[in-house]
Amino acid sequence: MLEVRGLDAFYGQAQALFDVSLRVDSGEFVVLQGLNGAGKSTLLKSIMGLEVSTRGSIDYDAITGRSEIQTWDTHRRARAGLGYVAEDRRLFTGLSVLENLHIAAGRHAAAREAQVLDLFPVLKTMLKRPAAHMSGGEQQMLAIARTLMTAPRLLLLDEPCEGIAPVLVEAIRDALLALKADGMPMLVAEQNQLLAASADRLVRLVAGKVSDS
Ligand code: ATP
């Protein structure tokens, strides 16, 4: 589904990833672990074509066939089905839950909305609330829900459980497991053990390299 090979990533002159190789197979839930600064966010940004410059190859099974996407711009990668939720969530905080969802989905909104909200029952109780008035965990759910409205074929999540109340971590874990049961492949950067315990496979980054241990 996604195969990263020999990836080096750079912020200007500073190298943050060194010869990283990793794959996510169809329907697989892979958790990317590592300490702060190990390069988890950088790897997800590299896959999305954001902020960093890279060397190496990124193969992805787009609807149109297997493609090397490392030269594609971010919008093209998103259109090809890569759904990314950044660490800072990037919600429209002045807009309500429903408005955030509708903006993401365009004309497919009505069809997907019920499906997406079923994954996050908490959001159903606050549809008209501005995102600014939601807790961190609720905002995280909304950020994931918003990305799901775009009908992604592979989810890339950056620390969805960081700093979130345990009960909401469980809700996020349950939603991800429901997505997995539906066949959604996922690569999730996360240090939370509850999420790691549900993964098909763990990949650990240490100082910008994949660790074997
Ligand atoms: P965290 O959990 O803190 O986000 P992480 O594992 O996601 O950690 P990255 O954010 O990918 O780690 O950082 C990897 C390395 O790249 C670190 O050395 C960091 O200082 C560096 N780095 C990250 N963002 C930038 C940036 N915008 N400019 C320069 N260096 C950066």
mmCIF file with all atom_site columns, N, CA and C and ligand atoms in Angstrom, residues 10-12 14-17 33-45 51-52 87 158-159 162 189 191 205 208, ligand 1:
data_model
loop_
_atom_site.group_PDB
_atom_site.id
_atom_site.type_symbol
_atom_site.label_atom_id
_atom_site.label_alt_id
_atom_site.label_comp_id
_atom_site.label_asym_id
_atom_site.label_entity_id
_atom_site.label_seq_id
_atom_site.pdbx_PDB_ins_code
_atom_site.Cartn_x
_atom_site.Cartn_y
_atom_site.Cartn_z
_atom_site.occupancy
_atom_site.B_iso_or_equiv
_atom_site.pdbx_formal_charge
_atom_site.auth_seq_id
_atom_site.auth_comp_id
_atom_site.auth_asym_id
_atom_site.auth_atom_id
_atom_site.pdbx_PDB_model_num
ATOM   1   N N   . PHE A 1 10  ? 15.460 16.430 5.181  1.00 0.00 ? 10  PHE A N   1
ATOM   2   C CA  . PHE A 1 10  ? 16.267 17.594 5.578  1.00 0.00 ? 10  PHE A CA  1
ATOM   3   C C   . PHE A 1 10  ? 15.391 18.809 5.848  1.00 0.00 ? 10  PHE A C   1
ATOM   4   N N   . TYR A 1 11  ? 15.722 19.528 6.928  1.00 0.00 ? 11  TYR A N   1
ATOM   5   C CA  . TYR A 1 11  ? 15.213 20.888 7.140  1.00 0.00 ? 11  TYR A CA  1
ATOM   6   C C   . TYR A 1 11  ? 16.367 21.808 6.770  1.00 0.00 ? 11  TYR A C   1
ATOM   7   N N   . GLY A 1 12  ? 16.338 22.397 5.601  1.00 0.00 ? 12  GLY A N   1
ATOM   8   C CA  . GLY A 1 12  ? 17.504 23.152 5.137  1.00 0.00 ? 12  GLY A CA  1
ATOM   9   C C   . GLY A 1 12  ? 18.696 22.212 5.046  1.00 0.00 ? 12  GLY A C   1
ATOM   10  N N   . ALA A 1 14  ? 19.974 20.722 7.734  1.00 0.00 ? 14  ALA A N   1
ATOM   11  C CA  . ALA A 1 14  ? 19.955 19.774 8.861  1.00 0.00 ? 14  ALA A CA  1
ATOM   12  C C   . ALA A 1 14  ? 19.206 18.500 8.492  1.00 0.00 ? 14  ALA A C   1
ATOM   13  N N   . GLN A 1 15  ? 19.887 17.363 8.619  1.00 0.00 ? 15  GLN A N   1
ATOM   14  C CA  . GLN A 1 15  ? 19.254 16.093 8.263  1.00 0.00 ? 15  GLN A CA  1
ATOM   15  C C   . GLN A 1 15  ? 18.506 15.532 9.473  1.00 0.00 ? 15  GLN A C   1
ATOM   16  N N   . ALA A 1 16  ? 17.251 15.145 9.279  1.00 0.00 ? 16  ALA A N   1
ATOM   17  C CA  . ALA A 1 16  ? 16.423 14.645 10.388 1.00 0.00 ? 16  ALA A CA  1
ATOM   18  C C   . ALA A 1 16  ? 16.102 13.158 10.246 1.00 0.00 ? 16  ALA A C   1
ATOM   19  N N   . LEU A 1 17  ? 16.107 12.629 9.011  1.00 0.00 ? 17  LEU A N   1
ATOM   20  C CA  . LEU A 1 17  ? 15.883 11.189 8.809  1.00 0.00 ? 17  LEU A CA  1
ATOM   21  C C   . LEU A 1 17  ? 17.036 10.628 7.996  1.00 0.00 ? 17  LEU A C   1
ATOM   22  N N   . GLN A 1 33  ? 6.806  4.602  16.787 1.00 0.00 ? 33  GLN A N   1
ATOM   23  C CA  . GLN A 1 33  ? 7.183  5.035  18.127 1.00 0.00 ? 33  GLN A CA  1
ATOM   24  C C   . GLN A 1 33  ? 8.539  5.734  18.110 1.00 0.00 ? 33  GLN A C   1
ATOM   25  N N   . GLY A 1 34  ? 8.855  6.396  19.198 1.00 0.00 ? 34  GLY A N   1
ATOM   26  C CA  . GLY A 1 34  ? 10.145 7.072  19.305 1.00 0.00 ? 34  GLY A CA  1
ATOM   27  C C   . GLY A 1 34  ? 10.013 8.271  20.218 1.00 0.00 ? 34  GLY A C   1
ATOM   28  N N   . LEU A 1 35  ? 11.123 8.649  20.824 1.00 0.00 ? 35  LEU A N   1
ATOM   29  C CA  . LEU A 1 35  ? 11.119 9.779  21.751 1.00 0.00 ? 35  LEU A CA  1
ATOM   30  C C   . LEU A 1 35  ? 10.877 11.081 21.011 1.00 0.00 ? 35  LEU A C   1
ATOM   31  N N   . ASN A 1 36  ? 10.612 12.152 21.766 1.00 0.00 ? 36  ASN A N   1
ATOM   32  C CA  . ASN A 1 36  ? 10.495 13.472 21.134 1.00 0.00 ? 36  ASN A CA  1
ATOM   33  C C   . ASN A 1 36  ? 11.766 13.765 20.358 1.00 0.00 ? 36  ASN A C   1
ATOM   34  N N   . GLY A 1 37  ? 11.591 14.214 19.132 1.00 0.00 ? 37  GLY A N   1
ATOM   35  C CA  . GLY A 1 37  ? 12.753 14.556 18.306 1.00 0.00 ? 37  GLY A CA  1
ATOM   36  C C   . GLY A 1 37  ? 13.315 13.387 17.515 1.00 0.00 ? 37  GLY A C   1
ATOM   37  N N   . ALA A 1 38  ? 12.732 12.204 17.665 1.00 0.00 ? 38  ALA A N   1
ATOM   38  C CA  . ALA A 1 38  ? 13.265 11.024 16.952 1.00 0.00 ? 38  ALA A CA  1
ATOM   39  C C   . ALA A 1 38  ? 13.005 11.088 15.453 1.00 0.00 ? 38  ALA A C   1
ATOM   40  N N   . GLY A 1 39  ? 11.988 11.880 15.052 1.00 0.00 ? 39  GLY A N   1
ATOM   41  C CA  . GLY A 1 39  ? 11.723 12.033 13.621 1.00 0.00 ? 39  GLY A CA  1
ATOM   42  C C   . GLY A 1 39  ? 10.370 11.533 13.160 1.00 0.00 ? 39  GLY A C   1
ATOM   43  N N   . LYS A 1 40  ? 9.468  11.249 14.106 1.00 0.00 ? 40  LYS A N   1
ATOM   44  C CA  . LYS A 1 40  ? 8.149  10.701 13.734 1.00 0.00 ? 40  LYS A CA  1
ATOM   45  C C   . LYS A 1 40  ? 7.370  11.694 12.861 1.00 0.00 ? 40  LYS A C   1
ATOM   46  N N   . SER A 1 41  ? 7.279  12.942 13.349 1.00 0.00 ? 41  SER A N   1
ATOM   47  C CA  . SER A 1 41  ? 6.538  13.953 12.576 1.00 0.00 ? 41  SER A CA  1
ATOM   48  C C   . SER A 1 41  ? 7.190  14.164 11.217 1.00 0.00 ? 41  SER A C   1
ATOM   49  N N   . THR A 1 42  ? 8.518  14.164 11.214 1.00 0.00 ? 42  THR A N   1
ATOM   50  C CA  . THR A 1 42  ? 9.241  14.402 9.957  1.00 0.00 ? 42  THR A CA  1
ATOM   51  C C   . THR A 1 42  ? 8.930  13.306 8.944  1.00 0.00 ? 42  THR A C   1
ATOM   52  N N   . LEU A 1 43  ? 8.806  12.076 9.410  1.00 0.00 ? 43  LEU A N   1
ATOM   53  C CA  . LEU A 1 43  ? 8.505  10.980 8.485  1.00 0.00 ? 43  LEU A CA  1
ATOM   54  C C   . LEU A 1 43  ? 7.099  11.161 7.892  1.00 0.00 ? 43  LEU A C   1
ATOM   55  N N   . LEU A 1 44  ? 6.133  11.517 8.726  1.00 0.00 ? 44  LEU A N   1
ATOM   56  C CA  . LEU A 1 44  ? 4.779  11.728 8.198  1.00 0.00 ? 44  LEU A CA  1
ATOM   57  C C   . LEU A 1 44  ? 4.759  12.913 7.235  1.00 0.00 ? 44  LEU A C   1
ATOM   58  N N   . LYS A 1 45  ? 5.473  13.984 7.583  1.00 0.00 ? 45  LYS A N   1
ATOM   59  C CA  . LYS A 1 45  ? 5.531  15.153 6.680  1.00 0.00 ? 45  LYS A CA  1
ATOM   60  C C   . LYS A 1 45  ? 6.202  14.779 5.364  1.00 0.00 ? 45  LYS A C   1
ATOM   61  N N   . GLU A 1 51  ? 6.975  20.617 4.108  1.00 0.00 ? 51  GLU A N   1
ATOM   62  C CA  . GLU A 1 51  ? 8.060  21.269 4.876  1.00 0.00 ? 51  GLU A CA  1
ATOM   63  C C   . GLU A 1 51  ? 9.473  20.757 4.649  1.00 0.00 ? 51  GLU A C   1
ATOM   64  N N   . VAL A 1 52  ? 9.655  19.443 4.512  1.00 0.00 ? 52  VAL A N   1
ATOM   65  C CA  . VAL A 1 52  ? 11.021 18.918 4.410  1.00 0.00 ? 52  VAL A CA  1
ATOM   66  C C   . VAL A 1 52  ? 11.378 18.592 2.963  1.00 0.00 ? 52  VAL A C   1
ATOM   67  N N   . GLU A 1 87  ? -0.060 17.235 14.031 1.00 0.00 ? 87  GLU A N   1
ATOM   68  C CA  . GLU A 1 87  ? -0.025 17.275 15.498 1.00 0.00 ? 87  GLU A CA  1
ATOM   69  C C   . GLU A 1 87  ? -0.856 18.452 16.031 1.00 0.00 ? 87  GLU A C   1
ATOM   70  N N   . ASP A 1 158 ? -0.570 12.127 13.356 1.00 0.00 ? 158 ASP A N   1
ATOM   71  C CA  . ASP A 1 158 ? 0.590  12.527 14.155 1.00 0.00 ? 158 ASP A CA  1
ATOM   72  C C   . ASP A 1 158 ? 0.184  12.737 15.612 1.00 0.00 ? 158 ASP A C   1
ATOM   73  N N   . GLU A 1 159 ? 0.564  11.824 16.452 1.00 0.00 ? 159 GLU A N   1
ATOM   74  C CA  . GLU A 1 159 ? 0.317  11.857 17.905 1.00 0.00 ? 159 GLU A CA  1
ATOM   75  C C   . GLU A 1 159 ? -1.120 12.240 18.269 1.00 0.00 ? 159 GLU A C   1
ATOM   76  N N   . GLU A 1 162 ? -1.662 12.540 22.216 1.00 0.00 ? 162 GLU A N   1
ATOM   77  C CA  . GLU A 1 162 ? -0.770 13.314 23.076 1.00 0.00 ? 162 GLU A CA  1
ATOM   78  C C   . GLU A 1 162 ? -1.546 14.325 23.918 1.00 0.00 ? 162 GLU A C   1
ATOM   79  N N   . ALA A 1 189 ? 1.855  7.959  14.345 1.00 0.00 ? 189 ALA A N   1
ATOM   80  C CA  . ALA A 1 189 ? 2.950  8.299  15.248 1.00 0.00 ? 189 ALA A CA  1
ATOM   81  C C   . ALA A 1 189 ? 2.351  8.457  16.631 1.00 0.00 ? 189 ALA A C   1
ATOM   82  N N   . GLN A 1 191 ? 3.170  7.775  21.123 1.00 0.00 ? 191 GLN A N   1
ATOM   83  C CA  . GLN A 1 191 ? 3.925  7.201  22.234 1.00 0.00 ? 191 GLN A CA  1
ATOM   84  C C   . GLN A 1 191 ? 3.002  6.538  23.247 1.00 0.00 ? 191 GLN A C   1
ATOM   85  N N   . LEU A 1 205 ? 11.586 4.649  15.818 1.00 0.00 ? 205 LEU A N   1
ATOM   86  C CA  . LEU A 1 205 ? 12.615 5.543  15.301 1.00 0.00 ? 205 LEU A CA  1
ATOM   87  C C   . LEU A 1 205 ? 13.507 5.980  16.452 1.00 0.00 ? 205 LEU A C   1
ATOM   88  N N   . GLY A 1 208 ? 16.322 9.549  14.181 1.00 0.00 ? 208 GLY A N   1
ATOM   89  C CA  . GLY A 1 208 ? 16.139 9.648  12.727 1.00 0.00 ? 208 GLY A CA  1
ATOM   90  C C   . GLY A 1 208 ? 16.362 8.370  11.957 1.00 0.00 ? 208 GLY A C   1
HETATM 91  P P1  . ATP B 2 .   ? 7.903  15.147 18.683 1.00 0.00 ? 1   ATP B P1  1
HETATM 92  O O1  . ATP B 2 .   ? 7.183  14.077 19.381 1.00 0.00 ? 1   ATP B O1  1
HETATM 93  O O2  . ATP B 2 .   ? 8.586  16.092 19.596 1.00 0.00 ? 1   ATP B O2  1
HETATM 94  O O3  . ATP B 2 .   ? 7.119  15.840 17.594 1.00 0.00 ? 1   ATP B O3  1
HETATM 95  P P2  . ATP B 2 .   ? 9.212  13.693 16.578 1.00 0.00 ? 1   ATP B P2  1
HETATM 96  O O4  . ATP B 2 .   ? 9.691  12.303 16.779 1.00 0.00 ? 1   ATP B O4  1
HETATM 97  O O5  . ATP B 2 .   ? 7.980  13.903 15.803 1.00 0.00 ? 1   ATP B O5  1
HETATM 98  O O6  . ATP B 2 .   ? 9.128  14.406 17.965 1.00 0.00 ? 1   ATP B O6  1
HETATM 99  P P3  . ATP B 2 .   ? 10.389 15.521 14.717 1.00 0.00 ? 1   ATP B P3  1
HETATM 100 O O7  . ATP B 2 .   ? 9.484  16.634 15.066 1.00 0.00 ? 1   ATP B O7  1
HETATM 101 O O8  . ATP B 2 .   ? 10.188 14.810 13.443 1.00 0.00 ? 1   ATP B O8  1
HETATM 102 O O9  . ATP B 2 .   ? 10.430 14.446 15.881 1.00 0.00 ? 1   ATP B O9  1
HETATM 103 O O10 . ATP B 2 .   ? 11.877 16.060 14.768 1.00 0.00 ? 1   ATP B O10 1
HETATM 104 C C1  . ATP B 2 .   ? 13.015 15.368 14.242 1.00 0.00 ? 1   ATP B C1  1
HETATM 105 C C2  . ATP B 2 .   ? 14.224 16.282 14.211 1.00 0.00 ? 1   ATP B C2  1
HETATM 106 O O11 . ATP B 2 .   ? 13.999 17.321 13.254 1.00 0.00 ? 1   ATP B O11 1
HETATM 107 C C3  . ATP B 2 .   ? 14.516 16.965 15.530 1.00 0.00 ? 1   ATP B C3  1
HETATM 108 O O12 . ATP B 2 .   ? 15.918 17.029 15.686 1.00 0.00 ? 1   ATP B O12 1
HETATM 109 C C4  . ATP B 2 .   ? 13.946 18.345 15.361 1.00 0.00 ? 1   ATP B C4  1
HETATM 110 O O13 . ATP B 2 .   ? 14.641 19.290 16.115 1.00 0.00 ? 1   ATP B O13 1
HETATM 111 C C5  . ATP B 2 .   ? 14.129 18.589 13.882 1.00 0.00 ? 1   ATP B C5  1
HETATM 112 N N1  . ATP B 2 .   ? 13.091 19.494 13.337 1.00 0.00 ? 1   ATP B N1  1
HETATM 113 C C6  . ATP B 2 .   ? 11.748 19.309 13.413 1.00 0.00 ? 1   ATP B C6  1
HETATM 114 N N2  . ATP B 2 .   ? 11.080 20.320 12.811 1.00 0.00 ? 1   ATP B N2  1
HETATM 115 C C7  . ATP B 2 .   ? 12.024 21.165 12.343 1.00 0.00 ? 1   ATP B C7  1
HETATM 116 C C8  . ATP B 2 .   ? 11.997 22.403 11.622 1.00 0.00 ? 1   ATP B C8  1
HETATM 117 N N3  . ATP B 2 .   ? 10.834 22.963 11.241 1.00 0.00 ? 1   ATP B N3  1
HETATM 118 N N4  . ATP B 2 .   ? 13.178 22.974 11.332 1.00 0.00 ? 1   ATP B N4  1
HETATM 119 C C9  . ATP B 2 .   ? 14.362 22.417 11.684 1.00 0.00 ? 1   ATP B C9  1
HETATM 120 N N5  . ATP B 2 .   ? 14.457 21.253 12.361 1.00 0.00 ? 1   ATP B N5  1
HETATM 121 C C10 . ATP B 2 .   ? 13.314 20.628 12.684 1.00 0.00 ? 1   ATP B C10 1
#
